[in-house]
Amino acid sequence: MAAHVIPANWATAFMPSSMLLVGAVLAMVYAVYRRALPKPIPGIPYVEESAKRLSGDLPRFAELQKAGRKPTDLYIETARLTKSPISQVFFLPFKRPLVIVSDFREARDLMTARSKDLERGAFNNETFGGVTPEHFISMNMSDPRFKVTRALTNDLMTPRFINEVSAPEIYSKMRHFVDLWRFKAQTADGRAFKAYEDLNFLSYDIIIAAALGIDDSESETVQHLRSLRSDFHPRSPSEVPTEAEFGFPDFAPSDLMESLLTLAHAVGTSFNKPSPKLFHALNNLRPAMRKAWSDRKRILQQHIDNATARLNREGDNFKPVAALDYMVAREISSAKKEGRRPDLSSRRLHDVLFVYLVAGQDTTHSVMTFLVKQLGAQPKAQSKLRQSLRDAYPSAAAECRQPMLSEILQAHVPYLDAFIEEVLRLHTPVAGVSQQTVRDITVLGHVIPKGTSVTFLTEGPSFHGPMHPVAEESRSESSQKHADATLDEWVDGAEFRPERWLRKPRGDEEEGNLVFDPKAGPFMTFSLGPRMCWGRRLAYLELRLVVTLLVWNFEFLPIPPKLNNWDTYDLLIHKPCSCLVRLRNALEA
């Protein structure tokens, strides 16, 4: 019987040198695998099974999305599972964990008293930088471009600009919006109809008018109403069941609005990606994105050129009537001081103008949708609000007319402010504030290394319910010093209760005499400290005018249960999946 001969290549494979090579490769692969596994920051709680896999918390993230939950629920869920005010989650291999702070008092301390320990950070800058690389929202404050870019907007949040430019535009656009909803309410005759896109057009009209000074004929709302009156032939209300939705035709947005929505959607989508930078690099190649870029550049440059021509034509008599006028004038003035030619087609100017438009439109739209939902869901609070407005504007009520802009700007209506604040608290547009440590810092007794991303939750524990227990000695010295500055938690935070923001004036015990107290308890909708939302003054003015005129003119009726739900979706901005209204003329009530 012939001996079995082992092939030369097999024999070679089992030689000591080959075995050593295979062993070395396997050892290297294992070493890389171990290095790629999540590396928890010592002492900070986390979900243990997530630290044992390369994908970290991504499977949990995917499960939440599949269940229809918003992405930031991962952070709230992690805080709940760990039962801790500080926790960490893991995403990409080789990446540092993301630290979650779900304690209002500690977040307030870090973003105010210890703000120099934090910066916007790489994740934030990559998220916005893929669409607006030359806007200060994509820059750390230490970036030499930050101050120069921010200077372009210095005039836009002054009381003069807000009261003389923004307020009249908001009021004008709201009057047109009231006309639109009067038409729809009369046509629907007590049936519910979709409000989501109407409010989208309203928030767009308002910010576009304040930014670019558009004529009323260019208003999306005006064109929508004109289209309905001329082309819409509705079914008879008697043909639509009382509990059913009354349908109105969709209205196509303008090219500029479409481009803003497309680009804003890209920013929001990138926020939920492990690598925003990689996402933008690929997404910006899509035809829809290229069209959005082209439309944005073309249309905004037309407005810039028109503003420049008017400034050159009017010279010393030039009077700014829109935000863009101030930006153009400031760029020309800065160029003159610096001995250079003004760059009125720069990416910087376009990005600053774009973010002014998107930030003013998208976040306000989010708040408006939840406002009208709560008006319909809270009949007692709505009635109290309407009576507060009638009491604040007795002449307008007696004459059965609209409150004038001057009356609204001069009045203080505490319950109006409280109602708006409660909607902002319960339905914050952004569920977390993301920053990055610039040095090693200690938070609640745990050392967080330099360069670590930290997200401060603006909902969940402290805001919508009790906070997690914290030993006082684990808090920073500055946090302990300001322990009594405000409440640490809203124990009943899941309830809609505007009264939580009202208190008696100090030294005034008169019954019923209450004032609005924005520091009554946990609230971080506009962030805190030096990085607090730049446009919050405009946002509050806009919401006061919008709510005043809506509640003055309409009674918001409850939505039939089969049509109503509170499901939400979340990209960068938190919005409801469904937004319907049922309206009745409040002036005839």
mmCIF file of C-alpha atoms in Angstrom, residues 196 369-370 564-570 574-580:
data_model
loop_
_atom_site.group_PDB
_atom_site.id
_atom_site.type_symbol
_atom_site.label_atom_id
_atom_site.label_comp_id
_atom_site.label_asym_id
_atom_site.label_seq_id
_atom_site.Cartn_x
_atom_site.Cartn_y
_atom_site.Cartn_z
ATOM 1 C CA TYR A 196 -49.027 71.271 9.840
ATOM 2 C CA THR A 369 -47.575 72.830 15.925
ATOM 3 C CA PHE A 370 -47.449 71.815 19.581
ATOM 4 C CA ASN A 564 -55.749 62.624 17.413
ATOM 5 C CA ASN A 565 -52.385 61.290 18.544
ATOM 6 C CA TRP A 566 -49.252 62.664 20.183
ATOM 7 C CA ASP A 567 -46.694 60.596 18.270
ATOM 8 C CA THR A 568 -43.624 62.581 17.284
ATOM 9 C CA TYR A 569 -40.661 62.325 14.968
ATOM 10 C CA ASP A 570 -37.253 63.829 15.388
ATOM 11 C CA HIS A 574 -38.825 67.656 17.421
ATOM 12 C CA LYS A 575 -42.213 67.725 15.626
ATOM 13 C CA PRO A 576 -45.592 65.968 15.858
ATOM 14 C CA CYS A 577 -46.515 63.287 13.327
ATOM 15 C CA SER A 578 -50.047 64.668 13.217
ATOM 16 C CA CYS A 579 -51.266 68.246 13.642
ATOM 17 C CA LEU A 580 -54.979 68.900 13.149
#
